[in-house]
Structures are given as C-alpha cells and as structure tokens.
C-alpha cells in the first residue's frame, strides 16, 4: 500500500530529494550516525514541551538530515522503544519537518532459516505487525497491517543490500502466537517499530524505507536478550556504514530514481 | 504516575472544567453519544489532510464536548482500533483542542473471577499494557507502562461506578502470555486502547479517566469474538448512560472536586 501507484509516481516532481528524516528508536543506534553526519541537537524543539523526543539535524552534501529519536522515558530513563512512541514521533516529525522520505533505521532480530546472519543489514520490502490478532473478518487484515516499503530497486541493487520482510511487535521476546504470525508474515527480520512507522508514513502520504541490522538470531541457540545486548554496539557499526551508503546514494537523486 | 501529586493538584486553578475530549475507538460506541449530546461533525478538521480521524463537537450545559474517533481505515474500511491509532489521535487532539480532561470511553472484556458482568461499566483506577514484554531490567517496567488514572474519588462514589484495573493490548483474543501479564496487572477489564491513551495524556500532562463497559466475559465459556459482537449494541447503551452521568457530574466542577 505504501509503494506509490504508477500514476502518483509519475506525478512526483523530478527534483532531487532534499529532506530526510531518520526515525531511530535507541540512543545507541542514533549516536554514531549523529557523529558521522556531524549533526547537532536542536535545542529549539519542534516538538511539544515535556516530550522526551530528540532531534539532531544538519547538512550533509546537498541533503538536510534529521535524526529523531523518541528519547528516554521521562520517568524510567530507558529508550522509549516500541510502536506507540515511534508512531507518535513519526507523526510529529512528518508534520513539523515535511520530509521527502522517512528512513526507519535500527537493529532487529533475524531468522537464520530465512538466511539472516548477525551483522546483516536488511532493506525491508514489506512490513507487518505480528502481535495484533483480531479474529474478525477484515479487522484481522487491519491488525496485521501489511504495507510495502517505498520501492527502491536501484538502491537495493547498487548497494547490494539483503532484502527481506520485516515483522513488528512490542515484545523483545517471541511467544508461540507471535511466531505463528511472523511465519505468516514470511518475515526475515523482526523489530519493535517498523510497521508502526509504516502506518503513520502511509497515513501522511510520505514514502518510507526500513534498514534493519541483525543483532540476534531468533531461531538460534542463544537467548535473545543476551545476544541482543552483546551485539548491539558492533552491529550498530554495520548499520552506521549501510546508512551512510544509502544517504550517499540518495544524494542528488529524486524519488523515482531510488 | 498520572495522578497529580499533591503539589500540582494544589496548583490547579479552581475554575470549572470547560473542555472535555472523549477518545472513542469505534463508530458503534461513539454514535449514541454524538446523538445524546447533540454534537455535530466538524468538517473543518483540526487534523491533517488524509487521516480518517473524525471529530464531533458541541456545547452541553456549560461544557465544550468533543468526541474524537480514529475513524475507518482508509483502505480496509474497519474502525481503526488499537494502540497506535488511539495514541496518534490522543496526541493530535490534545495538541489541537487543549482539553481540561480526556475521557477514554469504550467497550472491554471483563473477568468474572474479578467480579465483572456483561453490561458493567468500570472506572479504571490503573491502566497497563499486557503485550509489551521486554525482559531487560527497567525496560520491562517501561513495557508494562502502568499508570494511575486521574484520581476521581467523588465521581466514583457519587455515581456508584465499579472500580477496577484496566489492561491493554492490540489483540482481541488472549494468548497464554497475555493472560499471565493480565494477571500480573491485576486487571478486571481488558481493552485495546486505554494504556496508550494514558501514555500520551501523561506525556502531555493532561488528566485522563477511563470508562469501560463489559461486552464479553473473557474467563467465561463463550468465544470472545462472538460474545463481543452479540453484546456490542446493548452494552453501548449502558456505556452511553454512564458517560452521560459522568458528564452531568463533571459539569460545574473543577478537577480537584472530581
């Protein structure tokens, strides 16, 4: 649903992309990119008073780059991960910053049965939820909420990125019901934000792509939490590198050239 | 966390509540109240172009009443239930309408083991999520996201409403992992929006209360979906009546008198 129909795509002005918003859930994931693109934290927030959301921005080549994060929970002090925070942040950021494209970048779990390895960076072809079971006709489809990412065949080919489907849920672990839904979603990677970002971007008619770096193998023999925390820093470096290549590729191109 | 600390409560201006926003997920739940309060649908939306969100507003006694609904999914045509839609709608409505209080009203499942019967209307004392399992210290608490509803002891007593804890998740059914979390949340009622509305209201420092009418008994012998659809219209009438009594009670009072 998010891939632009041909008619719409033809109507896109053939001007280069100038404004990118990255939605990144965790500080550990955002920091290396903030440094890499030499962004500075905006003190004059475009967000309401009291929200912990953080925006870094700056110019890189011909692009305005914003990295937004949901920030630390105001009471508990941990990163505000998950679908509620990321949907709010995506909404507020699109409204305030009117990006040409949204890029949701972050870490994910991967399934080795579908070819994923630690450190792989996936470009998601499709995103869907795996923890919104509503067993009433049509509501069931709404719950799963499958959406295609913005079509970027040239980017995928040029950068030789792995392509896979992404499944989103608000739990770090995977209960049997989640697993069944993830298999039904034909997912290679599993995260906690993607499908929510896709929903909001679709609602506000903004193209979105999804870059997910694999921190843990879900169908492997190590516990997810342990593997996730162990690999977070190293895999974030791989993500950092992939994001830089994506931004370099986007620079000077219009949407239909991606 | 949402109950105002004594210091803050003392600082509340002693002026009567004048502006109420109801967050109601389903059209079937909203329609009788729209009629009851003789509200009219706003064509000049305070919401962005393209979103399906609907706002009804009008004057009832001395109160400005807004009923907002996430509306029908633009592709699938079903009510946009669940935490992502309701959090976005709560955010946008508080930003645009600056209500004195948010009331999330709707139907819910109830546990007979905790005293719930079909048609009961509960005022939630606390809300929490039951499908956001993040087994990392502190992140686990963030996932559950327990919040107290705005304290309204006089309203509860005067209207003789049943009081119980509310647990929220994005599935209509209940898998074993959800059940464990719902028990840990000590919940009497289960819905698909409350804790998300509470999160956003808390973020934007807006008092919120939760009125939930029981359409199905989760620990009973009938399938949830069937019972929910069967009782939806009748129970909505009970909700309608309770909401009217709550609004009549609020009229002329300030927050600290509730």
CSV table of N, CA and C in Angstrom, one decimal, chain A residues 1 26 46-53 73-85 87-88 91-92 95 129 131-139 141-143 147 169-178 192 196 199-200 202-205 225 228-229, chain B residues 1 26 46-53 73-85 87-88 91-92 95 129 131-139 141-143 147 169-178 192 196 199-200 202-205 225 228-229:
chain,number,residue,atom,x,y,z
A,1,UNK,N,0.8,-1.2,0.0
A,1,UNK,CA,0.0,0.0,0.0
A,1,UNK,C,0.9,1.3,0.0
A,26,UNK,N,16.7,3.9,19.5
A,26,UNK,CA,17.6,3.8,20.6
A,26,UNK,C,18.7,4.8,20.4
A,46,UNK,N,10.9,21.4,17.8
A,46,UNK,CA,9.7,21.5,17.0
A,46,UNK,C,8.6,20.6,17.7
A,47,UNK,N,9.0,19.9,18.8
A,47,UNK,CA,8.0,19.1,19.5
A,47,UNK,C,7.5,19.8,20.7
A,48,UNK,N,6.3,19.2,21.2
A,48,UNK,CA,5.7,19.9,22.4
A,48,UNK,C,6.6,19.9,23.6
A,49,UNK,N,6.4,20.8,24.5
A,49,UNK,CA,7.1,20.8,25.8
A,49,UNK,C,6.8,19.6,26.6
A,50,UNK,N,7.8,19.0,27.2
A,50,UNK,CA,7.6,17.9,28.1
A,50,UNK,C,7.9,16.5,27.4
A,51,UNK,N,7.8,16.4,26.1
A,51,UNK,CA,8.1,15.1,25.5
A,51,UNK,C,9.6,14.9,25.5
A,52,UNK,N,10.0,13.6,25.6
A,52,UNK,CA,11.5,13.4,25.6
A,52,UNK,C,12.1,13.3,24.3
A,53,UNK,N,11.4,13.5,23.2
A,53,UNK,CA,11.8,13.3,21.8
A,53,UNK,C,13.0,14.2,21.5
A,73,UNK,N,12.5,7.6,28.4
A,73,UNK,CA,11.3,7.7,29.1
A,73,UNK,C,11.5,8.6,30.3
A,74,UNK,N,10.6,9.6,30.5
A,74,UNK,CA,10.8,10.7,31.4
A,74,UNK,C,10.8,10.1,32.9
A,75,UNK,N,10.2,9.0,33.1
A,75,UNK,CA,10.2,8.5,34.5
A,75,UNK,C,11.3,7.4,34.7
A,76,UNK,N,11.3,6.5,33.7
A,76,UNK,CA,12.2,5.3,33.9
A,76,UNK,C,13.6,5.5,33.3
A,77,UNK,N,13.8,6.4,32.4
A,77,UNK,CA,15.1,6.7,31.9
A,77,UNK,C,15.6,5.7,30.8
A,78,UNK,N,14.8,4.8,30.3
A,78,UNK,CA,15.2,3.9,29.3
A,78,UNK,C,14.7,4.4,27.9
A,79,UNK,N,15.3,4.0,26.8
A,79,UNK,CA,14.9,4.4,25.5
A,79,UNK,C,13.4,4.1,25.3
A,80,UNK,N,12.7,5.0,24.7
A,80,UNK,CA,11.2,4.8,24.5
A,80,UNK,C,11.0,4.0,23.3
A,81,UNK,N,11.3,2.7,23.4
A,81,UNK,CA,11.1,1.8,22.2
A,81,UNK,C,9.7,1.4,22.0
A,82,UNK,N,9.4,0.8,20.9
A,82,UNK,CA,8.0,0.2,20.6
A,82,UNK,C,7.2,1.1,19.7
A,83,UNK,N,6.0,0.5,19.4
A,83,UNK,CA,5.2,1.1,18.3
A,83,UNK,C,4.5,2.4,18.7
A,84,UNK,N,4.1,2.6,20.0
A,84,UNK,CA,3.4,3.8,20.4
A,84,UNK,C,4.3,5.0,20.3
A,85,UNK,N,5.4,4.9,20.9
A,85,UNK,CA,6.4,6.0,20.8
A,85,UNK,C,6.8,6.3,19.4
A,87,UNK,N,5.3,5.7,16.6
A,87,UNK,CA,4.2,6.2,15.8
A,87,UNK,C,4.0,7.7,16.1
A,88,UNK,N,4.0,8.0,17.4
A,88,UNK,CA,3.9,9.5,17.7
A,88,UNK,C,5.0,10.3,17.2
A,91,UNK,N,4.7,10.7,13.4
A,91,UNK,CA,3.6,11.7,13.1
A,91,UNK,C,4.1,13.1,13.3
A,92,UNK,N,4.6,13.4,14.5
A,92,UNK,CA,5.0,14.8,14.8
A,92,UNK,C,6.2,15.2,13.9
A,95,UNK,N,4.8,16.0,10.4
A,95,UNK,CA,4.1,17.2,10.4
A,95,UNK,C,5.0,18.4,10.5
A,129,UNK,N,2.5,-6.2,11.3
A,129,UNK,CA,2.5,-6.5,12.7
A,129,UNK,C,2.3,-8.0,12.9
A,131,UNK,N,1.6,-9.0,16.4
A,131,UNK,CA,1.0,-9.1,17.8
A,131,UNK,C,-0.3,-8.3,17.9
A,132,UNK,N,-1.0,-8.2,16.7
A,132,UNK,CA,-2.3,-7.6,16.7
A,132,UNK,C,-3.3,-8.5,16.2
A,133,UNK,N,-3.7,-9.5,16.9
A,133,UNK,CA,-4.6,-10.6,16.5
A,133,UNK,C,-6.1,-10.1,16.7
A,134,UNK,N,-6.8,-9.9,15.6
A,134,UNK,CA,-8.2,-9.5,15.8
A,134,UNK,C,-9.0,-10.5,14.9
A,135,UNK,N,-9.5,-11.6,15.4
A,135,UNK,CA,-10.1,-12.6,14.6
A,135,UNK,C,-11.5,-12.3,14.2
A,136,UNK,N,-11.7,-11.2,13.5
A,136,UNK,CA,-13.0,-10.8,12.9
A,136,UNK,C,-12.6,-10.5,11.4
A,137,UNK,N,-13.4,-10.9,10.5
A,137,UNK,CA,-13.1,-10.7,9.1
A,137,UNK,C,-12.8,-9.2,8.8
A,138,UNK,N,-11.8,-8.9,8.1
A,138,UNK,CA,-11.3,-7.6,7.7
A,138,UNK,C,-10.5,-6.9,8.8
A,139,UNK,N,-11.1,-7.0,10.1
A,139,UNK,CA,-10.3,-6.5,11.2
A,139,UNK,C,-9.0,-7.3,11.3
A,141,UNK,N,-7.1,-8.3,8.9
A,141,UNK,CA,-6.2,-7.7,8.0
A,141,UNK,C,-5.7,-6.4,8.5
A,142,UNK,N,-6.6,-5.6,9.1
A,142,UNK,CA,-6.2,-4.3,9.7
A,142,UNK,C,-5.1,-4.6,10.8
A,143,UNK,N,-5.4,-5.6,11.6
A,143,UNK,CA,-4.4,-5.9,12.7
A,143,UNK,C,-3.0,-6.2,12.1
A,147,UNK,N,2.2,-3.5,4.8
A,147,UNK,CA,2.4,-2.4,3.9
A,147,UNK,C,3.7,-2.7,3.1
A,169,UNK,N,6.5,-6.1,16.5
A,169,UNK,CA,5.7,-6.3,17.7
A,169,UNK,C,6.3,-5.6,18.8
A,170,UNK,N,5.6,-5.4,19.9
A,170,UNK,CA,6.0,-4.6,21.0
A,170,UNK,C,6.8,-5.4,22.1
A,171,UNK,N,7.0,-6.7,21.8
A,171,UNK,CA,7.8,-7.5,22.7
A,171,UNK,C,9.2,-7.8,22.1
A,172,UNK,N,10.2,-7.9,23.0
A,172,UNK,CA,11.5,-8.2,22.6
A,172,UNK,C,11.6,-9.8,22.4
A,173,UNK,N,10.8,-10.5,23.2
A,173,UNK,CA,10.8,-12.0,23.0
A,173,UNK,C,9.8,-12.4,22.0
A,174,UNK,N,9.6,-13.7,21.8
A,174,UNK,CA,8.6,-14.2,20.8
A,174,UNK,C,7.9,-15.3,21.4
A,175,UNK,N,6.6,-15.1,21.7
A,175,UNK,CA,5.7,-16.2,22.2
A,175,UNK,C,5.2,-17.0,21.0
A,176,UNK,N,4.7,-18.2,21.3
A,176,UNK,CA,4.2,-19.0,20.2
A,176,UNK,C,3.2,-18.3,19.2
A,177,UNK,N,2.3,-17.5,19.7
A,177,UNK,CA,1.4,-16.8,18.9
A,177,UNK,C,2.1,-15.8,18.0
A,178,UNK,N,3.1,-15.1,18.5
A,178,UNK,CA,3.9,-14.2,17.7
A,178,UNK,C,4.6,-15.0,16.6
A,192,UNK,N,10.7,-3.7,16.6
A,192,UNK,CA,9.6,-3.3,17.5
A,192,UNK,C,9.0,-1.9,17.1
A,196,UNK,N,4.7,0.3,12.6
A,196,UNK,CA,4.1,1.5,13.1
A,196,UNK,C,4.5,2.7,12.4
A,199,UNK,N,2.8,2.6,9.1
A,199,UNK,CA,1.4,3.0,9.2
A,199,UNK,C,1.2,4.5,9.1
A,200,UNK,N,2.0,5.2,9.9
A,200,UNK,CA,2.0,6.7,10.0
A,200,UNK,C,2.4,7.3,8.7
A,202,UNK,N,2.3,6.1,5.8
A,202,UNK,CA,1.3,5.9,4.8
A,202,UNK,C,0.1,6.8,5.0
A,203,UNK,N,-0.3,7.0,6.3
A,203,UNK,CA,-1.4,7.9,6.6
A,203,UNK,C,-1.1,9.3,6.2
A,204,UNK,N,0.2,9.7,6.2
A,204,UNK,CA,0.5,11.1,5.9
A,204,UNK,C,1.2,11.2,4.5
A,205,UNK,N,1.0,10.1,3.7
A,205,UNK,CA,1.5,10.1,2.3
A,205,UNK,C,3.0,10.4,2.2
A,225,UNK,N,17.7,-11.8,24.5
A,225,UNK,CA,18.1,-10.6,25.3
A,225,UNK,C,19.6,-10.5,25.4
A,228,UNK,N,21.3,-9.9,22.0
A,228,UNK,CA,21.0,-8.5,21.6
A,228,UNK,C,21.9,-7.5,22.3
A,229,UNK,N,22.0,-7.6,23.6
A,229,UNK,CA,22.9,-6.7,24.3
A,229,UNK,C,24.3,-6.9,24.0
B,1,UNK,N,1.3,7.3,38.1
B,1,UNK,CA,2.1,8.4,37.6
B,1,UNK,C,1.2,9.5,37.1
B,26,UNK,N,-14.5,3.1,18.4
B,26,UNK,CA,-15.4,2.5,17.4
B,26,UNK,C,-16.6,3.4,17.1
B,46,UNK,N,-9.4,19.8,12.5
B,46,UNK,CA,-8.1,20.3,13.1
B,46,UNK,C,-7.0,19.2,12.9
B,47,UNK,N,-7.4,18.2,12.1
B,47,UNK,CA,-6.4,17.1,11.9
B,47,UNK,C,-5.8,17.2,10.5
B,48,UNK,N,-4.7,16.6,10.2
B,48,UNK,CA,-4.1,16.7,8.9
B,48,UNK,C,-5.0,16.1,7.8
B,49,UNK,N,-4.8,16.6,6.6
B,49,UNK,CA,-5.5,16.1,5.4
B,49,UNK,C,-5.1,14.6,5.3
B,50,UNK,N,-6.2,13.8,5.0
B,50,UNK,CA,-5.9,12.4,4.6
B,50,UNK,C,-6.1,11.5,5.8
B,51,UNK,N,-6.0,11.9,7.0
B,51,UNK,CA,-6.3,11.0,8.1
B,51,UNK,C,-7.8,10.7,8.2
B,52,UNK,N,-8.2,9.5,8.7
B,52,UNK,CA,-9.6,9.2,8.7
B,52,UNK,C,-10.3,9.7,10.1
B,53,UNK,N,-9.5,10.4,10.9
B,53,UNK,CA,-10.0,10.8,12.2
B,53,UNK,C,-11.2,11.7,12.1
B,73,UNK,N,-10.4,2.8,8.7
B,73,UNK,CA,-9.2,2.6,8.0
B,73,UNK,C,-9.4,2.9,6.5
B,74,UNK,N,-8.5,3.8,6.0
B,74,UNK,CA,-8.8,4.3,4.7
B,74,UNK,C,-8.8,3.3,3.5
B,75,UNK,N,-8.1,2.2,3.8
B,75,UNK,CA,-8.1,1.1,2.8
B,75,UNK,C,-9.1,0.0,3.1
B,76,UNK,N,-9.2,-0.4,4.3
B,76,UNK,CA,-10.0,-1.6,4.7
B,76,UNK,C,-11.4,-1.3,5.2
B,77,UNK,N,-11.6,0.0,5.6
B,77,UNK,CA,-13.0,0.4,6.0
B,77,UNK,C,-13.4,0.0,7.3
B,78,UNK,N,-12.6,-0.6,8.2
B,78,UNK,CA,-13.0,-1.0,9.5
B,78,UNK,C,-12.5,0.1,10.5
B,79,UNK,N,-13.1,0.1,11.7
B,79,UNK,CA,-12.7,1.1,12.7
B,79,UNK,C,-11.2,0.9,13.0
B,80,UNK,N,-10.5,2.0,13.1
B,80,UNK,CA,-9.1,2.0,13.4
B,80,UNK,C,-8.8,1.7,14.9
B,81,UNK,N,-9.1,0.5,15.3
B,81,UNK,CA,-8.9,0.2,16.8
B,81,UNK,C,-7.4,0.0,17.1
B,82,UNK,N,-7.1,-0.1,18.4
B,82,UNK,CA,-5.8,-0.4,18.8
B,82,UNK,C,-4.9,0.8,19.3
B,83,UNK,N,-3.7,0.4,19.8
B,83,UNK,CA,-2.9,1.4,20.5
B,83,UNK,C,-2.3,2.5,19.6
B,84,UNK,N,-1.9,2.1,18.4
B,84,UNK,CA,-1.2,3.1,17.5
B,84,UNK,C,-2.2,4.2,17.1
B,85,UNK,N,-3.3,3.8,16.6
B,85,UNK,CA,-4.3,4.8,16.2
B,85,UNK,C,-4.7,5.7,17.3
B,87,UNK,N,-3.2,6.3,20.1
B,87,UNK,CA,-2.2,7.2,20.7
B,87,UNK,C,-2.0,8.4,19.7
B,88,UNK,N,-2.0,8.2,18.4
B,88,UNK,CA,-1.9,9.3,17.5
B,88,UNK,C,-3.1,10.3,17.7
B,91,UNK,N,-2.8,12.2,20.9
B,91,UNK,CA,-1.8,13.3,20.7
B,91,UNK,C,-2.3,14.5,19.9
B,92,UNK,N,-2.9,14.2,18.8
B,92,UNK,CA,-3.3,15.3,17.9
B,92,UNK,C,-4.5,16.1,18.5
B,95,UNK,N,-3.2,18.3,21.4
B,95,UNK,CA,-2.4,19.4,20.8
B,95,UNK,C,-3.4,20.4,20.3
B,129,UNK,N,-0.1,-2.1,30.0
B,129,UNK,CA,-0.1,-3.0,28.8
B,129,UNK,C,0.1,-4.4,29.2
B,131,UNK,N,0.9,-6.7,26.5
B,131,UNK,CA,1.5,-7.4,25.3
B,131,UNK,C,2.8,-6.7,24.9
B,132,UNK,N,3.5,-6.1,25.9
B,132,UNK,CA,4.8,-5.5,25.6
B,132,UNK,C,5.9,-6.0,26.5
B,133,UNK,N,6.3,-7.3,26.2
B,133,UNK,CA,7.3,-8.0,27.1
B,133,UNK,C,8.7,-7.6,26.6
B,134,UNK,N,9.4,-7.0,27.5
B,134,UNK,CA,10.8,-6.6,27.2
B,134,UNK,C,11.6,-7.0,28.4
B,135,UNK,N,12.1,-8.3,28.4
B,135,UNK,CA,12.7,-8.9,29.6
B,135,UNK,C,14.2,-8.4,29.8
B,136,UNK,N,14.3,-7.1,30.0
B,136,UNK,CA,15.6,-6.4,30.4
B,136,UNK,C,15.2,-5.5,31.5
B,137,UNK,N,16.0,-5.5,32.6
B,137,UNK,CA,15.6,-4.7,33.8
B,137,UNK,C,15.3,-3.2,33.3
B,138,UNK,N,14.3,-2.7,33.9
B,138,UNK,CA,13.7,-1.3,33.7
B,138,UNK,C,12.9,-1.2,32.4
B,139,UNK,N,13.5,-1.8,31.3
B,139,UNK,CA,12.7,-1.9,30.1
B,139,UNK,C,11.4,-2.7,30.3
B,141,UNK,N,9.6,-2.7,33.0
B,141,UNK,CA,8.6,-1.8,33.6
B,141,UNK,C,8.1,-0.8,32.5
B,142,UNK,N,9.0,-0.3,31.7
B,142,UNK,CA,8.6,0.6,30.6
B,142,UNK,C,7.5,-0.1,29.7
B,143,UNK,N,7.8,-1.4,29.4
B,143,UNK,CA,6.8,-2.2,28.5
B,143,UNK,C,5.5,-2.2,29.2
B,147,UNK,N,0.1,3.1,34.7
B,147,UNK,CA,-0.2,4.5,35.1
B,147,UNK,C,-1.5,4.5,35.9
B,169,UNK,N,-4.1,-4.3,25.3
B,169,UNK,CA,-3.2,-5.0,24.3
B,169,UNK,C,-3.9,-4.9,22.9
B,170,UNK,N,-3.1,-5.1,21.9
B,170,UNK,CA,-3.6,-4.9,20.5
B,170,UNK,C,-4.3,-6.1,19.9
B,171,UNK,N,-4.5,-7.1,20.7
B,171,UNK,CA,-5.2,-8.3,20.2
B,171,UNK,C,-6.6,-8.4,20.9
B,172,UNK,N,-7.6,-8.8,20.1
B,172,UNK,CA,-8.9,-9.0,20.7
B,172,UNK,C,-8.9,-10.3,21.5
B,173,UNK,N,-8.2,-11.3,21.1
B,173,UNK,CA,-8.1,-12.6,21.9
B,173,UNK,C,-7.1,-12.5,23.0
B,174,UNK,N,-6.8,-13.5,23.6
B,174,UNK,CA,-5.9,-13.5,24.8
B,174,UNK,C,-5.0,-14.8,24.7
B,175,UNK,N,-3.8,-14.7,24.3
B,175,UNK,CA,-2.9,-15.8,24.3
B,175,UNK,C,-2.3,-16.1,25.7
B,176,UNK,N,-1.8,-17.2,26.0
B,176,UNK,CA,-1.3,-17.5,27.4
B,176,UNK,C,-0.3,-16.5,28.0
B,177,UNK,N,0.6,-15.9,27.1
B,177,UNK,CA,1.5,-14.9,27.6
B,177,UNK,C,0.7,-13.6,28.0
B,178,UNK,N,-0.3,-13.3,27.2
B,178,UNK,CA,-1.1,-12.1,27.6
B,178,UNK,C,-1.8,-12.4,28.9
B,192,UNK,N,-8.3,-2.4,24.1
B,192,UNK,CA,-7.3,-2.3,23.1
B,192,UNK,C,-6.7,-0.9,23.0
B,196,UNK,N,-2.5,3.1,26.0
B,196,UNK,CA,-1.9,4.0,25.0
B,196,UNK,C,-2.4,5.5,25.2
B,199,UNK,N,-0.7,6.8,28.2
B,199,UNK,CA,0.7,7.2,28.0
B,199,UNK,C,0.8,8.6,27.4
B,200,UNK,N,0.0,8.8,26.4
B,200,UNK,CA,0.0,10.1,25.7
B,200,UNK,C,-0.5,11.2,26.5
B,202,UNK,N,-0.4,11.4,29.7
B,202,UNK,CA,0.7,11.6,30.7
B,202,UNK,C,1.8,12.4,30.1
B,203,UNK,N,2.2,12.1,28.9
B,203,UNK,CA,3.3,12.8,28.2
B,203,UNK,C,2.9,14.3,28.0
B,204,UNK,N,1.7,14.5,27.8
B,204,UNK,CA,1.2,15.9,27.5
B,204,UNK,C,0.6,16.5,28.7
B,205,UNK,N,0.8,15.9,29.9
B,205,UNK,CA,0.3,16.5,31.2
B,205,UNK,C,-1.2,16.8,31.2
B,225,UNK,N,-15.0,-13.3,20.5
B,225,UNK,CA,-15.4,-12.6,19.3
B,225,UNK,C,-16.9,-12.6,19.2
B,228,UNK,N,-18.6,-10.6,22.0
B,228,UNK,CA,-18.4,-9.2,21.8
B,228,UNK,C,-19.3,-8.6,20.7
B,229,UNK,N,-19.4,-9.3,19.6
B,229,UNK,CA,-20.3,-8.8,18.5
B,229,UNK,C,-21.8,-8.8,18.9
